[in-house]
Short mmCIF file of C-alpha atoms and ligand atoms in Angstrom, two decimals:
data_model
loop_
_atom_site.label_atom_id
_atom_site.label_comp_id
_atom_site.label_asym_id
_atom_site.label_seq_id
_atom_site.Cartn_x
_atom_site.Cartn_y
_atom_site.Cartn_z
CA MET A 1 23.71 -17.36 255.52
CA LYS A 2 20.07 -17.42 256.48
CA TYR A 3 19.31 -18.73 259.98
CA LEU A 4 23.00 -18.86 260.77
CA ASP A 5 24.54 -15.40 260.69
CA GLU A 6 21.67 -13.86 262.64
CA TYR A 7 22.59 -15.98 265.60
CA ARG A 8 26.08 -14.52 265.78
CA ASP A 9 25.20 -10.89 266.53
CA GLU A 10 27.72 -9.46 268.99
CA LYS A 11 25.53 -6.67 270.33
CA ILE A 12 22.83 -9.13 271.30
CA ALA A 13 25.43 -11.40 272.85
CA ARG A 14 26.59 -8.57 275.10
CA GLY A 15 22.98 -7.89 276.05
CA ILE A 16 22.47 -11.47 277.17
CA VAL A 17 25.71 -11.46 279.14
CA ALA A 18 24.61 -8.26 280.93
CA GLU A 19 21.28 -9.87 281.76
CA LEU A 20 23.12 -12.94 283.09
CA GLY A 21 25.18 -10.70 285.34
CA ARG A 22 21.98 -9.21 286.81
CA ARG A 23 20.34 -12.62 287.31
CA ALA A 24 23.15 -14.65 288.80
CA THR A 25 23.42 -14.13 292.56
CA ARG A 26 25.68 -17.13 293.24
CA PRO A 27 28.00 -19.51 291.37
CA TRP A 28 26.55 -22.23 289.15
CA VAL A 29 28.16 -25.15 287.34
CA LEU A 30 26.59 -25.92 283.97
CA MET A 31 27.43 -28.62 281.46
CA GLU A 32 26.96 -28.69 277.72
CA ILE A 33 26.58 -32.28 276.59
CA CYS A 34 27.33 -31.98 272.94
CA GLY A 35 30.81 -31.62 271.48
CA GLY A 36 29.48 -29.34 268.74
CA GLN A 37 28.40 -26.95 271.49
CA THR A 38 31.79 -27.23 273.22
CA HIS A 39 33.40 -26.22 269.94
CA THR A 40 31.17 -23.13 269.55
CA LEU A 41 31.72 -22.09 273.18
CA MET A 42 35.49 -22.21 272.75
CA ARG A 43 35.59 -20.74 269.29
CA TYR A 44 33.59 -17.65 270.22
CA GLY A 45 35.09 -17.40 273.70
CA ILE A 46 31.68 -17.62 275.34
CA ASP A 47 33.12 -19.28 278.45
CA GLU A 48 35.34 -16.22 278.91
CA MET A 49 32.48 -13.74 278.45
CA LEU A 50 30.35 -15.17 281.25
CA PRO A 51 30.04 -13.41 284.61
CA ALA A 52 32.48 -14.79 287.19
CA GLY A 53 30.99 -17.73 289.02
CA ILE A 54 29.17 -19.26 286.08
CA GLU A 55 31.34 -22.18 285.15
CA LEU A 56 30.92 -24.33 282.06
CA VAL A 57 32.15 -27.89 282.11
CA HIS A 58 32.20 -30.03 279.02
CA GLY A 59 30.29 -33.24 278.64
CA PRO A 60 30.89 -36.56 276.94
CA GLY A 61 29.06 -35.61 273.74
CA CYS A 62 31.73 -36.26 271.14
CA PRO A 63 31.06 -39.64 269.55
CA VAL A 64 34.62 -39.92 268.30
CA CYS A 65 35.92 -39.42 271.85
CA VAL A 66 33.70 -41.95 273.60
CA THR A 67 33.98 -44.81 271.10
CA SER A 68 35.62 -47.52 273.17
CA LEU A 69 39.20 -48.60 272.65
CA GLU A 70 37.90 -52.11 271.97
CA THR A 71 35.77 -50.88 269.12
CA ILE A 72 38.69 -48.97 267.60
CA ASP A 73 40.81 -52.13 267.87
CA LYS A 74 38.04 -54.11 266.17
CA ALA A 75 37.92 -51.59 263.33
CA ILE A 76 41.70 -51.79 262.98
CA GLU A 77 41.61 -55.60 262.90
CA ILE A 78 38.86 -55.63 260.27
CA ALA A 79 40.51 -52.92 258.16
CA SER A 80 43.78 -54.87 258.09
CA ARG A 81 42.16 -57.69 256.09
CA PRO A 82 43.02 -57.60 252.38
CA ASP A 83 39.45 -58.26 251.21
CA VAL A 84 37.93 -55.43 253.28
CA THR A 85 37.25 -51.78 252.54
CA LEU A 86 36.57 -50.00 255.82
CA ILE A 87 34.63 -46.77 255.48
CA SER A 88 34.30 -44.23 258.24
CA TYR A 89 33.78 -40.62 259.21
CA GLY A 90 37.09 -38.77 258.91
CA ASP A 91 38.01 -38.14 262.54
CA MET A 92 38.01 -41.84 263.36
CA LEU A 93 41.21 -42.44 261.39
CA ARG A 94 43.43 -40.68 263.91
CA VAL A 95 41.88 -42.04 267.09
CA PRO A 96 44.56 -44.11 268.83
CA GLY A 97 43.80 -47.78 269.30
CA SER A 98 45.79 -49.99 271.66
CA ARG A 99 48.74 -50.32 269.30
CA THR A 100 48.07 -48.31 266.17
CA ASP A 101 45.36 -46.26 264.45
CA LEU A 102 43.38 -46.55 261.22
CA PHE A 103 45.52 -43.93 259.55
CA HIS A 104 48.58 -46.19 259.90
CA VAL A 105 46.62 -49.19 258.66
CA LYS A 106 45.82 -47.13 255.59
CA ALA A 107 49.44 -46.02 255.17
CA GLN A 108 50.47 -49.67 255.23
CA GLY A 109 48.16 -50.49 252.36
CA GLY A 110 44.85 -51.13 254.13
CA ASP A 111 41.82 -49.94 252.20
CA VAL A 112 40.41 -47.32 254.58
CA ARG A 113 38.20 -44.59 253.20
CA VAL A 114 36.49 -41.52 254.57
CA VAL A 115 32.98 -40.42 253.72
CA TYR A 116 30.69 -37.58 254.67
CA SER A 117 27.53 -39.71 254.59
CA PRO A 118 26.68 -43.42 255.03
CA THR A 119 24.95 -43.20 251.66
CA GLU A 120 28.38 -42.96 250.04
CA ALA A 121 29.45 -46.20 251.72
CA LEU A 122 26.38 -47.89 250.25
CA LYS A 123 27.18 -46.54 246.80
CA PHE A 124 30.73 -47.85 247.10
CA ALA A 125 29.47 -51.32 248.08
CA ARG A 126 27.11 -51.40 245.09
CA ALA A 127 29.90 -50.41 242.72
CA HIS A 128 32.47 -52.89 244.16
CA PRO A 129 30.70 -56.23 244.66
CA ALA A 130 34.01 -58.08 245.12
CA ARG A 131 35.00 -55.96 248.17
CA LYS A 132 33.67 -56.59 251.68
CA VAL A 133 32.55 -53.08 252.57
CA VAL A 134 32.35 -52.32 256.29
CA PHE A 135 30.88 -49.04 257.49
CA PHE A 136 32.24 -47.96 260.88
CA ALA A 137 29.05 -46.42 262.30
CA ILE A 138 29.60 -44.19 265.28
CA GLY A 139 27.42 -41.39 266.57
CA PHE A 140 24.69 -40.29 268.92
CA GLU A 141 20.96 -40.30 268.25
CA THR A 142 21.51 -37.59 265.63
CA THR A 143 23.51 -39.93 263.40
CA ALA A 144 21.79 -43.23 264.18
CA PRO A 145 18.81 -42.78 261.80
CA ALA A 146 21.11 -42.05 258.84
CA ASN A 147 23.21 -45.12 259.61
CA ALA A 148 20.06 -47.19 260.16
CA MET A 149 18.77 -46.10 256.77
CA ALA A 150 21.95 -47.40 255.11
CA VAL A 151 21.48 -50.88 256.63
CA TRP A 152 17.77 -50.85 255.88
CA GLN A 153 18.51 -50.09 252.22
CA ALA A 154 21.26 -52.73 252.05
CA LYS A 155 18.81 -55.34 253.33
CA ARG A 156 16.11 -54.25 250.93
CA GLU A 157 18.52 -54.47 248.00
CA GLY A 158 20.07 -57.74 249.21
CA LEU A 159 23.49 -56.10 249.23
CA GLY A 160 25.54 -59.02 250.58
CA ASN A 161 28.94 -57.27 250.66
CA PHE A 162 27.87 -54.43 252.99
CA SER A 163 28.08 -54.61 256.78
CA MET A 164 28.31 -52.29 259.77
CA LEU A 165 30.48 -52.04 262.85
CA ALA A 166 27.92 -50.27 265.03
CA SER A 167 29.05 -48.18 267.98
CA HIS A 168 26.12 -45.89 268.69
CA VAL A 169 25.71 -44.18 272.02
CA LEU A 170 22.71 -42.52 273.68
CA VAL A 171 22.65 -39.25 275.61
CA PRO A 172 20.04 -39.69 278.39
CA PRO A 173 21.74 -42.74 279.98
CA ALA A 174 25.04 -40.80 279.99
CA ILE A 175 23.40 -37.86 281.81
CA ARG A 176 21.90 -40.33 284.30
CA ALA A 177 25.35 -41.86 284.91
CA LEU A 178 26.89 -38.39 285.47
CA LEU A 179 24.14 -37.30 287.87
CA GLY A 180 24.26 -40.57 289.75
CA SER A 181 27.99 -40.23 290.42
CA ARG A 182 29.10 -39.11 293.90
CA ARG A 183 31.58 -36.74 292.29
CA ASN A 184 29.01 -34.90 290.22
CA ARG A 185 29.26 -31.07 290.31
CA VAL A 186 26.86 -30.26 287.48
CA GLN A 187 23.74 -28.26 288.45
CA GLY A 188 22.19 -27.68 285.05
CA PHE A 189 22.52 -29.07 281.53
CA ILE A 190 22.44 -27.53 278.08
CA GLY A 191 20.65 -30.31 276.21
CA PRO A 192 21.97 -31.50 272.84
CA GLY A 193 19.89 -29.67 270.24
CA HIS A 194 20.39 -32.02 267.33
CA VAL A 195 19.92 -35.18 269.36
CA CYS A 196 16.59 -33.65 270.44
CA THR A 197 15.77 -32.68 266.87
CA VAL A 198 15.69 -36.41 266.18
CA MET A 199 14.49 -37.85 269.51
CA GLY A 200 12.49 -34.94 270.93
CA TYR A 201 12.98 -33.85 274.54
CA ARG A 202 10.29 -36.00 276.07
CA GLU A 203 12.94 -38.44 277.39
CA TYR A 204 14.51 -35.71 279.53
CA GLU A 205 11.44 -35.26 281.71
CA GLU A 206 12.20 -38.51 283.48
CA LEU A 207 15.72 -37.34 284.34
CA ILE A 208 14.29 -34.15 285.83
CA ARG A 209 11.82 -36.09 287.97
CA GLU A 210 14.63 -38.31 289.17
CA PHE A 211 17.34 -35.72 289.83
CA ARG A 212 15.56 -32.31 289.93
CA VAL A 213 18.06 -30.71 287.59
CA PRO A 214 17.14 -28.12 284.93
CA ILE A 215 17.79 -29.03 281.30
CA VAL A 216 17.52 -26.49 278.49
CA VAL A 217 17.71 -27.88 274.95
CA GLY A 218 20.13 -25.56 273.17
CA GLY A 219 21.19 -24.82 269.61
CA PHE A 220 24.71 -24.47 268.28
CA GLU A 221 25.18 -20.82 267.47
CA PRO A 222 26.73 -18.40 269.97
CA LEU A 223 23.41 -16.70 270.73
CA ASP A 224 21.65 -20.07 271.10
CA LEU A 225 24.15 -21.09 273.74
CA LEU A 226 24.07 -17.77 275.58
CA GLU A 227 20.29 -17.82 275.66
CA ALA A 228 20.28 -21.43 276.91
CA ILE A 229 22.72 -20.45 279.68
CA LEU A 230 20.46 -17.54 280.64
CA MET A 231 17.41 -19.82 280.72
CA LEU A 232 19.28 -22.26 282.96
CA VAL A 233 20.45 -19.55 285.35
CA LYS A 234 16.91 -18.17 285.60
CA GLN A 235 15.60 -21.64 286.50
CA LEU A 236 18.33 -22.21 289.06
CA GLU A 237 17.88 -18.79 290.67
CA GLU A 238 14.11 -19.31 290.86
CA GLY A 239 14.53 -22.84 292.24
CA ARG A 240 12.85 -24.45 289.23
CA ALA A 241 13.94 -27.69 287.51
CA GLU A 242 12.22 -28.12 284.16
CA VAL A 243 13.01 -29.11 280.64
CA GLU A 244 12.83 -26.05 278.40
CA ASN A 245 13.55 -25.70 274.72
CA GLN A 246 15.71 -22.85 273.46
CA TYR A 247 16.25 -24.49 270.02
CA VAL A 248 12.60 -24.15 269.01
CA ARG A 249 13.40 -23.60 265.35
CA ALA A 250 14.52 -27.24 264.94
CA ALA A 251 13.87 -29.35 268.06
CA SER A 252 10.43 -30.33 269.34
CA TYR A 253 8.88 -32.35 272.16
CA GLU A 254 8.21 -35.35 269.92
CA GLY A 255 11.25 -35.07 267.66
CA ASN A 256 11.38 -36.51 264.16
CA LEU A 257 9.04 -39.52 264.22
CA LEU A 258 10.09 -40.86 260.81
CA ALA A 259 13.75 -40.86 261.80
CA GLN A 260 12.87 -42.59 265.09
CA LYS A 261 10.92 -45.23 263.20
CA VAL A 262 13.87 -46.23 261.00
CA LEU A 263 16.15 -46.15 264.02
CA ARG A 264 13.90 -48.57 265.94
CA GLU A 265 13.41 -50.80 262.93
CA VAL A 266 17.15 -51.43 262.59
CA PHE A 267 18.66 -50.88 266.06
CA GLU A 268 17.91 -51.99 269.61
CA VAL A 269 19.15 -50.63 272.91
CA CYS A 270 22.18 -52.40 274.41
CA ASP A 271 24.72 -51.89 277.21
CA ARG A 272 27.71 -49.93 275.95
CA LYS A 273 31.23 -49.20 277.11
CA TRP A 274 32.28 -45.55 276.76
CA ARG A 275 35.92 -44.68 276.32
CA GLY A 276 37.24 -43.01 279.45
CA ILE A 277 34.01 -43.58 281.37
CA GLY A 278 33.39 -47.31 281.32
CA GLY A 279 30.24 -49.33 280.91
CA ILE A 280 26.86 -47.57 281.06
CA ARG A 281 23.71 -49.68 281.11
CA GLU A 282 21.37 -49.42 278.14
CA SER A 283 23.42 -46.57 276.67
CA GLY A 284 24.03 -47.86 273.16
CA LEU A 285 22.40 -49.10 269.99
CA ASN A 286 23.23 -52.33 268.20
CA LEU A 287 21.79 -53.99 265.12
CA ARG A 288 18.66 -56.06 265.77
CA GLU A 289 18.71 -59.82 265.24
CA GLU A 290 16.85 -59.39 261.92
CA TYR A 291 19.82 -57.38 260.67
CA SER A 292 22.56 -59.64 262.07
CA ALA A 293 23.63 -60.58 258.54
CA PHE A 294 24.94 -56.99 258.35
CA ASP A 295 26.77 -57.07 261.69
CA ALA A 296 30.52 -56.77 260.99
CA ASP A 297 31.33 -57.82 264.55
CA ARG A 298 29.76 -61.24 263.86
CA ILE A 299 30.89 -61.56 260.26
CA PHE A 300 34.55 -61.00 261.14
CA GLY A 301 34.46 -62.70 264.55
CA THR A 302 35.77 -59.71 266.50
CA GLU A 303 33.33 -60.00 269.43
CA GLY A 304 36.10 -61.14 271.80
CA VAL A 305 38.48 -58.18 271.29
CA ALA A 306 39.29 -56.49 274.63
CA ALA A 307 41.60 -53.59 275.54
CA ASP A 308 42.84 -51.56 278.51
CA GLU A 309 43.05 -47.81 278.34
CA PRO A 310 46.36 -45.96 278.84
CA ALA A 311 46.84 -44.41 282.29
CA GLU A 312 48.27 -40.99 281.45
CA CYS A 313 45.21 -39.71 279.58
CA ILE A 314 42.74 -38.16 282.04
CA SER A 315 39.97 -38.08 279.45
CA ALA A 316 37.68 -39.93 281.88
CA GLU A 317 37.67 -36.90 284.17
CA VAL A 318 37.53 -34.46 281.26
CA LEU A 319 34.52 -36.20 279.73
CA GLN A 320 32.69 -36.14 283.06
CA GLY A 321 33.35 -32.47 283.62
CA LEU A 322 35.56 -33.11 286.65
CA LYS A 323 38.73 -31.70 285.10
CA LYS A 324 39.68 -29.32 282.31
CA PRO A 325 42.02 -30.42 279.51
CA MET A 326 44.70 -28.06 280.89
CA ASP A 327 44.82 -30.14 284.06
CA CYS A 328 46.29 -33.02 282.03
CA SER A 329 50.09 -33.26 282.23
CA ALA A 330 50.28 -34.34 278.59
CA PHE A 331 48.10 -31.53 277.21
CA GLY A 332 49.86 -29.58 274.47
CA THR A 333 53.16 -31.41 275.02
CA ARG A 334 53.00 -35.18 274.57
CA CYS A 335 49.40 -34.90 273.41
CA THR A 336 48.54 -32.61 270.48
CA PRO A 337 46.08 -32.87 267.57
CA GLU A 338 48.98 -34.05 265.38
CA ASN A 339 49.95 -36.77 267.86
CA PRO A 340 46.94 -37.45 270.07
CA LEU A 341 47.35 -39.67 273.12
CA GLY A 342 43.65 -39.71 273.85
CA ALA A 343 40.53 -39.45 271.74
CA PRO A 344 39.35 -35.99 272.98
CA MET A 345 42.42 -34.51 271.27
CA VAL A 346 41.41 -35.92 267.89
CA SER A 347 38.05 -34.54 266.91
CA SER A 348 37.41 -30.81 266.67
CA GLU A 349 34.45 -31.53 268.94
CA GLY A 350 36.65 -33.12 271.58
CA ALA A 351 37.22 -30.88 274.59
CA CYS A 352 41.02 -31.28 274.49
CA ALA A 353 41.24 -30.40 270.79
CA ALA A 354 38.90 -27.41 271.26
CA TYR A 355 41.05 -26.13 274.14
CA TYR A 356 44.23 -26.74 272.18
CA ARG A 357 42.90 -24.76 269.27
CA TYR A 358 41.31 -21.85 271.10
CA ARG A 359 42.79 -21.71 274.61
CA ARG A 360 46.49 -22.31 274.16
CA HIS A 361 47.13 -18.63 274.93
CA ALA A 362 45.78 -19.18 278.44
CA LEU A 363 48.25 -22.00 278.90
CA THR A 364 51.18 -19.87 277.73
CA ALA A 365 50.05 -17.08 280.06
CA LYS A 366 50.03 -19.57 282.94
CA ALA A 367 53.54 -20.75 282.05
CA ASN A 368 54.87 -17.18 281.91
CA ARG A 369 53.49 -16.21 285.28
CA MET B 1 31.19 -34.96 263.05
CA CYS B 2 27.99 -34.39 264.97
CA LEU B 3 27.59 -31.07 263.22
CA ALA B 4 24.34 -30.35 261.49
CA ILE B 5 23.82 -27.14 259.58
CA PRO B 6 20.91 -25.36 257.92
CA GLY B 7 20.78 -25.31 254.13
CA LYS B 8 18.24 -24.46 251.45
CA ILE B 9 16.59 -27.14 249.30
CA VAL B 10 17.14 -26.32 245.63
CA SER B 11 15.91 -29.54 244.00
CA SER B 12 14.12 -32.77 244.90
CA GLU B 13 13.58 -36.10 243.11
CA LEU B 14 12.94 -39.79 243.77
CA GLN B 15 15.95 -42.17 243.54
CA ASN B 16 15.29 -45.88 244.21
CA GLY B 17 12.12 -44.92 246.07
CA ILE B 18 14.02 -42.51 248.31
CA ARG B 19 13.55 -38.76 248.20
CA VAL B 20 16.84 -37.07 247.44
CA GLY B 21 17.46 -33.38 246.96
CA ARG B 22 20.25 -30.93 246.47
CA VAL B 23 20.74 -28.63 249.43
CA GLN B 24 22.73 -25.43 249.30
CA PHE B 25 24.98 -24.32 252.15
CA GLY B 26 26.42 -20.91 251.36
CA GLY B 27 28.62 -21.61 248.34
CA ILE B 28 28.38 -25.39 248.19
CA THR B 29 25.60 -27.80 247.29
CA ARG B 30 25.26 -31.37 248.52
CA GLU B 31 23.07 -34.32 247.74
CA THR B 32 20.82 -34.88 250.74
CA CYS B 33 18.25 -37.49 251.71
CA LEU B 34 14.90 -35.80 252.35
CA ASP B 35 12.98 -38.89 253.48
CA PHE B 36 12.80 -37.76 257.12
CA VAL B 37 11.28 -34.38 256.20
CA PRO B 38 8.36 -35.11 253.84
CA GLU B 39 6.83 -31.74 254.70
CA ALA B 40 9.85 -29.83 253.28
CA SER B 41 9.74 -28.48 249.75
CA ILE B 42 12.02 -26.56 247.40
CA GLY B 43 13.02 -23.21 248.92
CA ASP B 44 12.67 -24.46 252.50
CA TYR B 45 15.55 -24.54 254.97
CA VAL B 46 16.43 -27.88 256.52
CA ILE B 47 18.99 -28.97 259.13
CA VAL B 48 21.33 -31.48 257.51
CA HIS B 49 23.51 -34.05 259.25
CA VAL B 50 25.72 -36.63 257.45
CA GLY B 51 23.71 -36.23 254.26
CA PHE B 52 20.27 -36.51 255.85
CA ALA B 53 17.84 -33.67 256.53
CA ILE B 54 16.69 -34.21 260.11
CA SER B 55 14.37 -31.23 260.49
CA LEU B 56 12.71 -28.40 258.66
CA VAL B 57 13.83 -25.04 260.10
CA ASP B 58 10.70 -23.43 261.40
CA ARG B 59 10.93 -19.98 259.82
CA GLU B 60 8.52 -18.31 262.16
CA GLU B 61 10.27 -19.70 265.21
CA ALA B 62 13.67 -18.78 263.77
CA GLU B 63 12.54 -15.21 263.22
CA ARG B 64 10.57 -14.97 266.44
CA SER B 65 13.42 -16.12 268.65
CA TYR B 66 15.88 -13.95 266.79
CA GLU B 67 13.66 -10.92 267.27
CA ALA B 68 13.27 -11.73 270.94
CA LEU B 69 17.03 -11.89 271.27
CA GLU B 70 17.45 -8.70 269.32
CA ALA B 71 14.93 -6.87 271.47
CA MET B 72 16.82 -7.96 274.57
CA GLY B 73 20.11 -6.75 273.13
CA LEU B 74 18.74 -3.39 272.11
CA LEU B 75 16.94 -2.88 275.36
CA ASN B 76 20.10 -3.56 277.31
CA GLY B 77 22.02 -1.26 274.98
CA GLU B 78 19.61 1.55 275.87
CA LEU B 79 19.89 0.85 279.55
CA GLU B 80 23.65 1.02 279.31
CA SER B 81 23.65 4.35 277.50
CA GLU B 82 21.17 5.79 280.02
CA LEU B 83 23.51 4.68 282.76
CA GLU B 84 26.50 6.28 281.02
CA GLU B 85 24.59 9.56 280.62
CA SER B 86 23.53 9.67 284.23
CA GLN B 87 27.10 8.96 285.27
CA ALA B 88 28.31 11.69 282.98
CA GLU B 89 25.85 14.14 284.55
CA GLN B 90 27.08 13.48 288.05
S1 LIG C 401 45.20 -33.77 276.63
FE1 LIG C 401 45.44 -35.77 275.58
S2 LIG C 401 46.17 -37.17 277.15
FE2 LIG C 401 45.34 -35.39 278.22
S3 LIG C 401 43.18 -35.86 278.62
FE3 LIG C 401 43.20 -34.81 276.66
S4 LIG C 401 43.34 -36.44 275.15
FE4 LIG C 401 43.94 -37.38 277.11
#
């Protein structure tokens, strides 16, 4: 398809890898933030094509994976009520909560539905005025404007049976938390192309001033990612630390101003707990006071729900790029996509699920050695 | 779920004051909100995420960066074959 297939050309990919080999004079550790990018890297084996010494670690950019256990438990509690229809993006159903998951709530008769777009949740609420329709709104800055638009429309229409359990997270505060950690190994970042399509990459300049680390906004196709890696290695080898944009065909410095406007109208920045990582200051979005009538957390009184995360899952280290999924003792045995112990095994954008799908052979090879 | 993919706008209309279009991705077509991309018209490519177009694909940039990548690939291909020839000569 146009503007997709072109960016998968193998000959060009080999050219970029050769160029990387000429440029890189020492090892570098790079992180891709976005789970969509992790998926592409694994699927096309890009991590295995790179010259030795260039290591990719995978960031916390899968919204399904970082939604806190508390929030999942809240969704489960709300979905268990007989008068509620809980609507969510598909992957959320299998994310383990403290005791159960949404899929089991559904199997036991709970009305849990999956949509592709928040618009469908709105349509459902309009068509079923007797149901309390709750949209479980997760996502990064890419998804926030779409979810904001749904609430904005509900308010405009006076749709009293629609509400939102909002669990939005923001990328720049997460990068700041990673870089500020004593254990940080990351020397350069592939920036999240679609987050920047919405927000622009202006916000990343501050991070560079603070930490002197190169950030290259990258797309999602194999060649996008290879080119972004090359741009990062060039910067590192030349001792530069700048924000550069590889994904010029969609992302810009300013981003999408209309999407940002709706986002700011409906949401405000709040502190947020990330699954596996913990609390990060000013790293989330919640509904503004003017929209509190649509806040499911208030409507259903779930604000007090608290939960502790299981010990065996090392997703905290995986999501911070400190460990690879294979380092987890449960990987591929007690934890599989069919029976996930931790959230990164659920979504196809989660690092554990991507490794399970595309790197199991490496694990078998290790076992046979 | 954070995936966003390029598709082609095949129709556009107003629904409840919101601009909605049908966008084609390979074989399938989906209803898509076009409110965030007022500059996009029928025939344009947009990046779509959870039913919302978040950006127009800049055709010139798409082609320019692809050509730049292609040039790099071809150039390196030539270098490699030169190298192979000179090795063969030795
Ligand atoms: S393999 Fe499973 S248990 Fe281990 S870190 Fe990943 S999600 Fe957690």
